[in-house]
Each structure stands twice: as structure tokens, then as C-alpha cells.
Short mmCIF file of N, CA and C in Angstrom, two decimals:
data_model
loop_
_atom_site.label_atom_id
_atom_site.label_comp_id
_atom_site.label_asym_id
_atom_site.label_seq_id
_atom_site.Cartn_x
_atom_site.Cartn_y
_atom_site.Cartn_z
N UNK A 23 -12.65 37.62 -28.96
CA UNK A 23 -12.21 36.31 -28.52
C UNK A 23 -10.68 36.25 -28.44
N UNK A 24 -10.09 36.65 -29.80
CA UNK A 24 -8.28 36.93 -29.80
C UNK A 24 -7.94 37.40 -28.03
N UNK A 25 -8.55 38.48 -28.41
CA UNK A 25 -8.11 39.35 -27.34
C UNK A 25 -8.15 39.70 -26.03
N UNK A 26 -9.23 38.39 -25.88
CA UNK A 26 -9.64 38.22 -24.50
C UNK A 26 -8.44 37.02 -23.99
N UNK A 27 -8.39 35.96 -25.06
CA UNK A 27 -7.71 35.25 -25.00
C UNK A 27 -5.62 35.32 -24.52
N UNK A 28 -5.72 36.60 -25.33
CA UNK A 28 -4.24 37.11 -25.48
C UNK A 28 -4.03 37.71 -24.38
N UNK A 29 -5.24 38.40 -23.59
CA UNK A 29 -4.90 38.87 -22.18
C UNK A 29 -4.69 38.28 -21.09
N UNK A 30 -5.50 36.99 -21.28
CA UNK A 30 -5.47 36.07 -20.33
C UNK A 30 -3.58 35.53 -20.70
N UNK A 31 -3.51 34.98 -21.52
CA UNK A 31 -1.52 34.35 -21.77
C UNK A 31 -0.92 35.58 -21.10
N UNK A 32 -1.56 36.55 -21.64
CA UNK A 32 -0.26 37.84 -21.17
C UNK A 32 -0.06 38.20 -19.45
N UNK A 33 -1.52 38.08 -18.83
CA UNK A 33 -1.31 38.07 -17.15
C UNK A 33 -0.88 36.62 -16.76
N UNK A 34 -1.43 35.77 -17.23
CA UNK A 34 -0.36 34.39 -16.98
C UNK A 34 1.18 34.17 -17.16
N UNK A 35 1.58 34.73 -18.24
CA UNK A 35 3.29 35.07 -18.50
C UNK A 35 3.52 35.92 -17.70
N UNK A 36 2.93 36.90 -17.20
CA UNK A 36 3.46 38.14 -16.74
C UNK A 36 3.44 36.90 -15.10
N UNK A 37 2.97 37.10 -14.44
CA UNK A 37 2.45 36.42 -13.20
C UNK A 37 3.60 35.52 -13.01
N UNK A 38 4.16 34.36 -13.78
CA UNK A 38 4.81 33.23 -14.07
C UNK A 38 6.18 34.00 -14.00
N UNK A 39 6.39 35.31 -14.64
CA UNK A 39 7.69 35.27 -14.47
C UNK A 39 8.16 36.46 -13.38
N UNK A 40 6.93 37.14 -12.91
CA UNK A 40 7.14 37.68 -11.42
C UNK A 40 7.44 36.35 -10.16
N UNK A 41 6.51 35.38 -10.58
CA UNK A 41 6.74 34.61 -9.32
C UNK A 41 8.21 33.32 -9.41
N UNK A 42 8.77 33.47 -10.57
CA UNK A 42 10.02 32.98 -11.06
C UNK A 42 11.10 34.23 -10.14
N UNK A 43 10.48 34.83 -10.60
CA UNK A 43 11.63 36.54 -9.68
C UNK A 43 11.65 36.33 -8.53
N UNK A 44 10.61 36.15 -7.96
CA UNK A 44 10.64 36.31 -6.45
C UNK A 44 11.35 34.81 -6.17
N UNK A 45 11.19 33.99 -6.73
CA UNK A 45 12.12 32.75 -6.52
C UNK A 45 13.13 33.27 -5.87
N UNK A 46 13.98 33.64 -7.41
CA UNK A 46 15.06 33.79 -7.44
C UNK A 46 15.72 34.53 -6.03
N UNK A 47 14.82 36.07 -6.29
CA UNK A 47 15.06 37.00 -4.85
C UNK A 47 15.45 35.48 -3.17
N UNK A 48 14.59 34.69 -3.55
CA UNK A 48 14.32 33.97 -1.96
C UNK A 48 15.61 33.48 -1.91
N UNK A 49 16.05 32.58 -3.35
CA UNK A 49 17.48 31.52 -3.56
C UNK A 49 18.48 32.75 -3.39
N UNK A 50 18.73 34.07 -3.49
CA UNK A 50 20.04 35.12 -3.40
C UNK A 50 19.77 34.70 -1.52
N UNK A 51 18.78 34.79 -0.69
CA UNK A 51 18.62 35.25 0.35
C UNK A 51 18.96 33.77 1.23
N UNK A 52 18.85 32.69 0.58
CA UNK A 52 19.47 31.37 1.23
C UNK A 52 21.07 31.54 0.91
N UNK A 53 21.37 31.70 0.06
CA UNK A 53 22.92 31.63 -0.74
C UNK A 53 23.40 32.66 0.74
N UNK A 54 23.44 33.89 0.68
CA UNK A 54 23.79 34.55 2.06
C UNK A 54 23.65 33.95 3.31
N UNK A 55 22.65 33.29 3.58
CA UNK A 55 22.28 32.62 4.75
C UNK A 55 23.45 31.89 4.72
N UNK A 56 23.29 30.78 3.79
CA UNK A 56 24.57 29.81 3.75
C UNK A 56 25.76 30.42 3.86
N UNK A 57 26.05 31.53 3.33
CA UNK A 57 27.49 32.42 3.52
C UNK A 57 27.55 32.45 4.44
N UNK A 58 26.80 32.49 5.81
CA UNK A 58 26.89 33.26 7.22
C UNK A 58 27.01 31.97 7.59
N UNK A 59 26.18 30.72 7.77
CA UNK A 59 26.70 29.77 8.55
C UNK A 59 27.76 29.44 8.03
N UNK A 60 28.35 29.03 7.01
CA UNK A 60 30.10 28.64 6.79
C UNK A 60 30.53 29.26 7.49
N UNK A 61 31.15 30.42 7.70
CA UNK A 61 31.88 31.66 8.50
C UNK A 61 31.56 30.91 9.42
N UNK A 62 30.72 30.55 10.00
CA UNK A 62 30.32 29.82 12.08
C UNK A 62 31.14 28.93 11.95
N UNK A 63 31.69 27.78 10.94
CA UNK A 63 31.88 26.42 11.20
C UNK A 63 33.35 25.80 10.48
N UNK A 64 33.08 24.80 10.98
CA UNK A 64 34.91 24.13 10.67
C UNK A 64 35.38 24.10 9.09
N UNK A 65 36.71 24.43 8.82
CA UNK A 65 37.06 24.50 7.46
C UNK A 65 36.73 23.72 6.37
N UNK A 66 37.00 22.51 6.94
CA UNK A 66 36.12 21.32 5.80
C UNK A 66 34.40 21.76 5.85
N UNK A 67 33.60 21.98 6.46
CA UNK A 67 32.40 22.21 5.87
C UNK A 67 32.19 23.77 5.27
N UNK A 68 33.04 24.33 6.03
CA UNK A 68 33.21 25.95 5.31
C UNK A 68 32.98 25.90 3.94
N UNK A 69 34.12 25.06 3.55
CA UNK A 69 34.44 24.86 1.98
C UNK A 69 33.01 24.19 1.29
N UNK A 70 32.76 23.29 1.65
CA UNK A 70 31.40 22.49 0.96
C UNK A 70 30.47 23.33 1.02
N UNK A 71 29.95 24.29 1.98
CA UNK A 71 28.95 24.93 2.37
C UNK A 71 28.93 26.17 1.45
N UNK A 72 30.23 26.90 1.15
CA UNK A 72 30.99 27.54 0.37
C UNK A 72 30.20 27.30 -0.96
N UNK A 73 31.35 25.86 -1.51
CA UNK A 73 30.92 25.29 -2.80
C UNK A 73 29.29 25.50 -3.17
N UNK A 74 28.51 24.56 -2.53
CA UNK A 74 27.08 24.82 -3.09
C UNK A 74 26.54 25.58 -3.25
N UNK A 75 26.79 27.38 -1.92
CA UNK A 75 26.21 28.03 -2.00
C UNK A 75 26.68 28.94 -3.52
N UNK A 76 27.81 28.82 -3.83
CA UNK A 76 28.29 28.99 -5.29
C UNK A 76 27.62 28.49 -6.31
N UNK A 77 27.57 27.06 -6.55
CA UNK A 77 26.57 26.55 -7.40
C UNK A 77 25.30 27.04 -7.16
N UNK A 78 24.51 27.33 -6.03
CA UNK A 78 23.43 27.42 -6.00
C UNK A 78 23.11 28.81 -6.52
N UNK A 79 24.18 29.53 -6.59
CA UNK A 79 23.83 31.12 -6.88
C UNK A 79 23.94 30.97 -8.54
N UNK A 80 24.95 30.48 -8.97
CA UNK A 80 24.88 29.59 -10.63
C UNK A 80 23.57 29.59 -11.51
N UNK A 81 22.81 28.73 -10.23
CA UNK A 81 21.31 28.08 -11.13
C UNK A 81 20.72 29.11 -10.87
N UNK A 82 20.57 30.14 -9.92
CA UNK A 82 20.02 31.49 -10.10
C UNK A 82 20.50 32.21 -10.81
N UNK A 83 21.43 32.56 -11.51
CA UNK A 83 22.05 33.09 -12.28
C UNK A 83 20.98 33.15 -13.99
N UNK A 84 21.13 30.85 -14.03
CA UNK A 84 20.49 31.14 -15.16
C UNK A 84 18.77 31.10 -14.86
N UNK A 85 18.21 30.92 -14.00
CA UNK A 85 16.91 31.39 -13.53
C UNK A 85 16.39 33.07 -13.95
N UNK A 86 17.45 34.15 -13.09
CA UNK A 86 17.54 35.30 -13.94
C UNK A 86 17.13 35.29 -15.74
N UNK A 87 18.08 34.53 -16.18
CA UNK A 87 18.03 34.79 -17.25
C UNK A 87 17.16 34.25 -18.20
N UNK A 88 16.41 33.37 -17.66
CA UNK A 88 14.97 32.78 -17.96
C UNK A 88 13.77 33.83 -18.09
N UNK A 89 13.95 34.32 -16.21
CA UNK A 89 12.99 35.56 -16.36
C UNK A 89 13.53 36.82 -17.19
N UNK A 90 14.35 37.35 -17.69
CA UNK A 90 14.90 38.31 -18.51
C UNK A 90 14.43 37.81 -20.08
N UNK A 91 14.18 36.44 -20.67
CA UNK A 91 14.14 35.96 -22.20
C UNK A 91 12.67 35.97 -22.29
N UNK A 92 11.89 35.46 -21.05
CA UNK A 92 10.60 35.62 -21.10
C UNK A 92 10.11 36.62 -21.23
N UNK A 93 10.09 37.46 -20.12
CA UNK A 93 10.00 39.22 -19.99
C UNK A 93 10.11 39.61 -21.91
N UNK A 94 11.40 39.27 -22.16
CA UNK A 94 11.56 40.26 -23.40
C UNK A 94 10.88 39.29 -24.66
N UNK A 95 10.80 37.97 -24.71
CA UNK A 95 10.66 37.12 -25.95
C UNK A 95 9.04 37.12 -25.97
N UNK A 96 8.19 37.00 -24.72
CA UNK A 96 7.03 36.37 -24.74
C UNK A 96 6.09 37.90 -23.92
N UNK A 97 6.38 38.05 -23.10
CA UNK A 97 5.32 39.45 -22.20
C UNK A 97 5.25 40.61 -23.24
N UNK A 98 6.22 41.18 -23.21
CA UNK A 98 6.12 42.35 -24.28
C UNK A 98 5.71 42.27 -25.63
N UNK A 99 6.26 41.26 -26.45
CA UNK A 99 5.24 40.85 -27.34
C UNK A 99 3.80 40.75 -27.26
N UNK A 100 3.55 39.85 -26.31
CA UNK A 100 1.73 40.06 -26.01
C UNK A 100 1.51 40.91 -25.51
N UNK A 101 1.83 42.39 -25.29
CA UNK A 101 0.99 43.29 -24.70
C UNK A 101 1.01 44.16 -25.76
N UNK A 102 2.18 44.14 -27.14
CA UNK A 102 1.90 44.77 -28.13
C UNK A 102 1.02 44.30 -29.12
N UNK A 103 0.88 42.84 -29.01
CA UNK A 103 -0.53 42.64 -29.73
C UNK A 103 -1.74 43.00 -29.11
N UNK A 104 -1.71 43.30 -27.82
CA UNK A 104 -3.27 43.32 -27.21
C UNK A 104 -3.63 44.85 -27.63
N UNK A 105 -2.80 45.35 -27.67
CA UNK A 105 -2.80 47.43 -28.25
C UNK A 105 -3.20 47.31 -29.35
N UNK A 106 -2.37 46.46 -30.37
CA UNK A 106 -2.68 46.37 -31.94
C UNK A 106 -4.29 45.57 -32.05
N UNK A 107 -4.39 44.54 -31.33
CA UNK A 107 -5.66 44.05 -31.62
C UNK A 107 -6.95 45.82 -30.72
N UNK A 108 -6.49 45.96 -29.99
CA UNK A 108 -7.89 47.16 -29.68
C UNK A 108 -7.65 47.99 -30.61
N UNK A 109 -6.35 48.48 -31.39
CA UNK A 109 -6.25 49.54 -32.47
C UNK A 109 -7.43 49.52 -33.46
N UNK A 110 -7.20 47.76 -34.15
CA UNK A 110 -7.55 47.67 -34.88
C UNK A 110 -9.24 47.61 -34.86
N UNK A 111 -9.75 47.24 -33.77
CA UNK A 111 -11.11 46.71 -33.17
C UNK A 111 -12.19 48.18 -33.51
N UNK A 112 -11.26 49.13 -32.71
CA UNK A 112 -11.54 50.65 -32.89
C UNK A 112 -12.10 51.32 -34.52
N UNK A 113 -10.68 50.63 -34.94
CA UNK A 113 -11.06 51.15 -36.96
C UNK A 113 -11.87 50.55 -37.53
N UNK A 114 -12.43 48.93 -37.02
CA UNK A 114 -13.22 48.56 -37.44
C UNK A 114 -14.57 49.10 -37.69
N UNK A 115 -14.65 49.49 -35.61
CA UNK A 115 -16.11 50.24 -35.17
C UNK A 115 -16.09 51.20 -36.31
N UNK A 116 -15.32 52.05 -36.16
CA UNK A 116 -15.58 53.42 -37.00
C UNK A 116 -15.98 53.30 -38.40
N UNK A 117 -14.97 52.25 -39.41
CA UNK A 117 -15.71 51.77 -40.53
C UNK A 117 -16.85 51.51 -41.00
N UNK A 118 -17.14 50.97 -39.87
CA UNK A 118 -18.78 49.98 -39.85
C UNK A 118 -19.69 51.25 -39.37
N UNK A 119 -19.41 51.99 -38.55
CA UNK A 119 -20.20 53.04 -38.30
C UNK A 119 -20.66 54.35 -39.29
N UNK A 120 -19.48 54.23 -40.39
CA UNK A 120 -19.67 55.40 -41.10
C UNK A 120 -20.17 54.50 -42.44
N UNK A 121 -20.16 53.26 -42.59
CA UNK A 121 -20.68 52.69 -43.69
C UNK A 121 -22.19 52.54 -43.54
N UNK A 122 -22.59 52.45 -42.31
CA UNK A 122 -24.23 51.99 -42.00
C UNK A 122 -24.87 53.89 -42.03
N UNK A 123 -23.84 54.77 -41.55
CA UNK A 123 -24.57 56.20 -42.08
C UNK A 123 -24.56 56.40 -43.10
N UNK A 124 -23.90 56.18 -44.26
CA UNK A 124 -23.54 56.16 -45.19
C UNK A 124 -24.84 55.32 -46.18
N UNK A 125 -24.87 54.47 -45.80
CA UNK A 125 -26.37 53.75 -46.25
C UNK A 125 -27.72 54.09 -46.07
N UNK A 126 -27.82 54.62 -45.03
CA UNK A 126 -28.66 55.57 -44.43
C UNK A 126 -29.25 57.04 -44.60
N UNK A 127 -27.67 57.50 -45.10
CA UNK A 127 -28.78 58.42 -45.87
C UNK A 127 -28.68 58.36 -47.51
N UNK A 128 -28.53 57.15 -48.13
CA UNK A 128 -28.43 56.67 -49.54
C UNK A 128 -29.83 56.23 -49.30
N UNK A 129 -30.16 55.61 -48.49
CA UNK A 129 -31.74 54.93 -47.94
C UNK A 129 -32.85 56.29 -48.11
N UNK A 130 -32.77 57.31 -47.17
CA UNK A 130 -33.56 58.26 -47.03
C UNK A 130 -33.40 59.37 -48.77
N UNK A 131 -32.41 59.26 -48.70
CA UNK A 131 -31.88 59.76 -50.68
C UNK A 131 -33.13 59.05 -51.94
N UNK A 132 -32.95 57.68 -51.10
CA UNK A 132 -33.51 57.31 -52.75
C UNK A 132 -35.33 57.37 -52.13
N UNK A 133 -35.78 57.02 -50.54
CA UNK A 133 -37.73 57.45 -50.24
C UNK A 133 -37.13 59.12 -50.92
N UNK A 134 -36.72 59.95 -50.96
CA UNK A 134 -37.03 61.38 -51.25
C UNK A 134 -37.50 60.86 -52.71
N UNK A 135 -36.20 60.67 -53.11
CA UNK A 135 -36.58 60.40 -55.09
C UNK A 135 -37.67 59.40 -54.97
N UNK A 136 -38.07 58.15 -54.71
CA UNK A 136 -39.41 57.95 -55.18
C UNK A 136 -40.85 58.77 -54.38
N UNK A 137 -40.93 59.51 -53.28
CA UNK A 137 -41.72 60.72 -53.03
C UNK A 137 -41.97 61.53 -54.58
N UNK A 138 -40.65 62.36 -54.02
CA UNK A 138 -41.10 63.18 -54.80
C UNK A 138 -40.29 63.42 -55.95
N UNK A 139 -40.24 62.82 -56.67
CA UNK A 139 -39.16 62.94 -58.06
C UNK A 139 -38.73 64.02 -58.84
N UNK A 140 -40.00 64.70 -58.65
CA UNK A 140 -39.75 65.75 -59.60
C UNK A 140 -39.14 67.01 -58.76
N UNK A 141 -38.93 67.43 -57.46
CA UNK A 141 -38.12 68.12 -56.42
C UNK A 141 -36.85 67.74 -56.42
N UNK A 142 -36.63 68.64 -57.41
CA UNK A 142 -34.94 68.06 -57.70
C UNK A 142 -33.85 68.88 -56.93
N UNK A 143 -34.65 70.11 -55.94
CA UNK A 143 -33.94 70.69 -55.06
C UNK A 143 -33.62 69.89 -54.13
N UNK A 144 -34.60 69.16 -53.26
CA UNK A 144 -34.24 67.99 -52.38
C UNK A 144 -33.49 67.72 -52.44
N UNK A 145 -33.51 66.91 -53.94
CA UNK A 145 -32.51 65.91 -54.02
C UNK A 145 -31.34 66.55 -54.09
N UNK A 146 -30.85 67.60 -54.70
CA UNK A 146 -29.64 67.77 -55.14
C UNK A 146 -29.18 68.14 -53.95
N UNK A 147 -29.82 68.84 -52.79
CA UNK A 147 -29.24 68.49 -51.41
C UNK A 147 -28.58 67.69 -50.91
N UNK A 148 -29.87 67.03 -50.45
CA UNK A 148 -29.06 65.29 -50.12
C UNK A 148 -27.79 64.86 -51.06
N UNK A 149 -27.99 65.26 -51.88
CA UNK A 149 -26.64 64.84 -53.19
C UNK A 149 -25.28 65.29 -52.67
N UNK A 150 -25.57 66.54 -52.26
CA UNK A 150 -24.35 67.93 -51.79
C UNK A 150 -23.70 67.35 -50.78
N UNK A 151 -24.75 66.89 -49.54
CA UNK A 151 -24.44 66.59 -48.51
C UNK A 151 -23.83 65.86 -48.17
N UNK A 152 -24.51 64.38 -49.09
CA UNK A 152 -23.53 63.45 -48.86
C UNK A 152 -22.18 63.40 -49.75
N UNK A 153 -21.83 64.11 -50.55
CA UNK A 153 -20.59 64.44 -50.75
C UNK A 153 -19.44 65.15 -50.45
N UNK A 154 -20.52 66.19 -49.74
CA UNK A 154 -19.18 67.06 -48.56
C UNK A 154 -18.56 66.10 -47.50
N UNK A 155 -19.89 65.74 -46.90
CA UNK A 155 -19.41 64.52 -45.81
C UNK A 155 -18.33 63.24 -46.27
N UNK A 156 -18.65 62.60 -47.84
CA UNK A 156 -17.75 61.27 -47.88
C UNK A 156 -16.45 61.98 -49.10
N UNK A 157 -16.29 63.04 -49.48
CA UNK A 157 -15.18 63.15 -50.80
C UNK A 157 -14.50 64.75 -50.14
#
């Protein structure tokens, strides 16, 4: 559930701050535009046309740096939990897998001993075995 969950925020952040980028990319590509018509036109609007496209490159500036705090504060973080949560998911399986064999043949250990009790070769098998395997 974590982790289904954490993947979903993490392609949503990720997504959110690609399409913040490409913003930005579009606002560098008006700011030039605007550079080129000033150059066409009379000095008083040169200058204004000038001015904004300055400011406007500004608020892209800190737009950049939105997508740069996200990227590093929020994406990469969640993709190192989504590793750590399958790490851990993994050690679980394996735990749980070697505890239910582990029971299993403690299960088949103890039908031998009430079989046959007095076959103490059996047993001391099964005994061997499962101690090479868990010590």
C-alpha cells in the first residue's frame, strides 16, 4: 500500500516538475521573441519591451529554482524510499520463507518422533539437518 502509494507522489512530482521545466523552456523562448521585436521598434517601446522581457526572465529565473528544490528536496527522496521500501519487502519475503521451512521440518521432526520414537537414527538426522541448515 506504502509503496504503491509513494510511486504514485513520486511520478506525480516527477511529472509536475518536468512540466514546470518545459514552462520555463517556453518563457526563455518568449523573452527572445520579445528581444527581437524591441530591436524592430521605436526607442521608447524598445526600452519597456526591454524592461519586461528582463523581469520576465527574473520570474523564470526563480521558476528554475523551484524546479531545482523540488527535483532535489521532494523526487529523489521518494525514489529512495521506493528502493528502501522493495529492499525491505524482499527481507521480509525471505524471513517469512525460511521461518515457515523452518517449521516445517520441526513439523515433519516431531510425526517422525511420535511414529517412531524409538529410531533415534531418524531422528538424529533430521536433528543434523536442521542444524547445518539454521547454525
Amino acid at each position: 500500500n506504502v509503496e504503491k502509494h509513494f510511486g504514485e507522489l513520486c511520478q506525480i512530482f516527477a511529472g509536475y516538475v518536468r512540466k514546470t521545466a518545459r514552462l520555463r523552456d517556453k518563457a526563455d523562448l518568449l523573452v527572445n521573441e520579445i528581444y527581437a521585436y524591441a530591436a524592430t521598434e521605436t526607442p521608447n517601446l524598445k526600452v519597456g519591451l526591454k524592461n519586461f522581457a528582463d523581469e520576465f526572465s527574473r520570474l523564470q529565473d526563480y521558476r528554475q529554482a523551484e524546479v531545482d528544490r523540488l527535483e532535489a528536496k521532494v523526487v529523489e527522496p521518494l525514489k529512495c524510499y521506493g528502493a528502501i521500501v522493495k529492499l525491505k519487502r524482499d527481507d521480509l519475503k525471505a524471513t517469512l520463507t525460511a521461518k515457515n521451512r523452518e517449521a516445517k521440518q520441526l513439523s515433519q521432526l516431531e510425526r517422525t518422533r511420535q511414529r517412531n520414537p524409538s529410531d533415534l537414527h531418524i531422528i538424529v538426522s533430521y536433528i543434523s539437518s536442521y542444524y547445518e541448515e539454521y547454525f
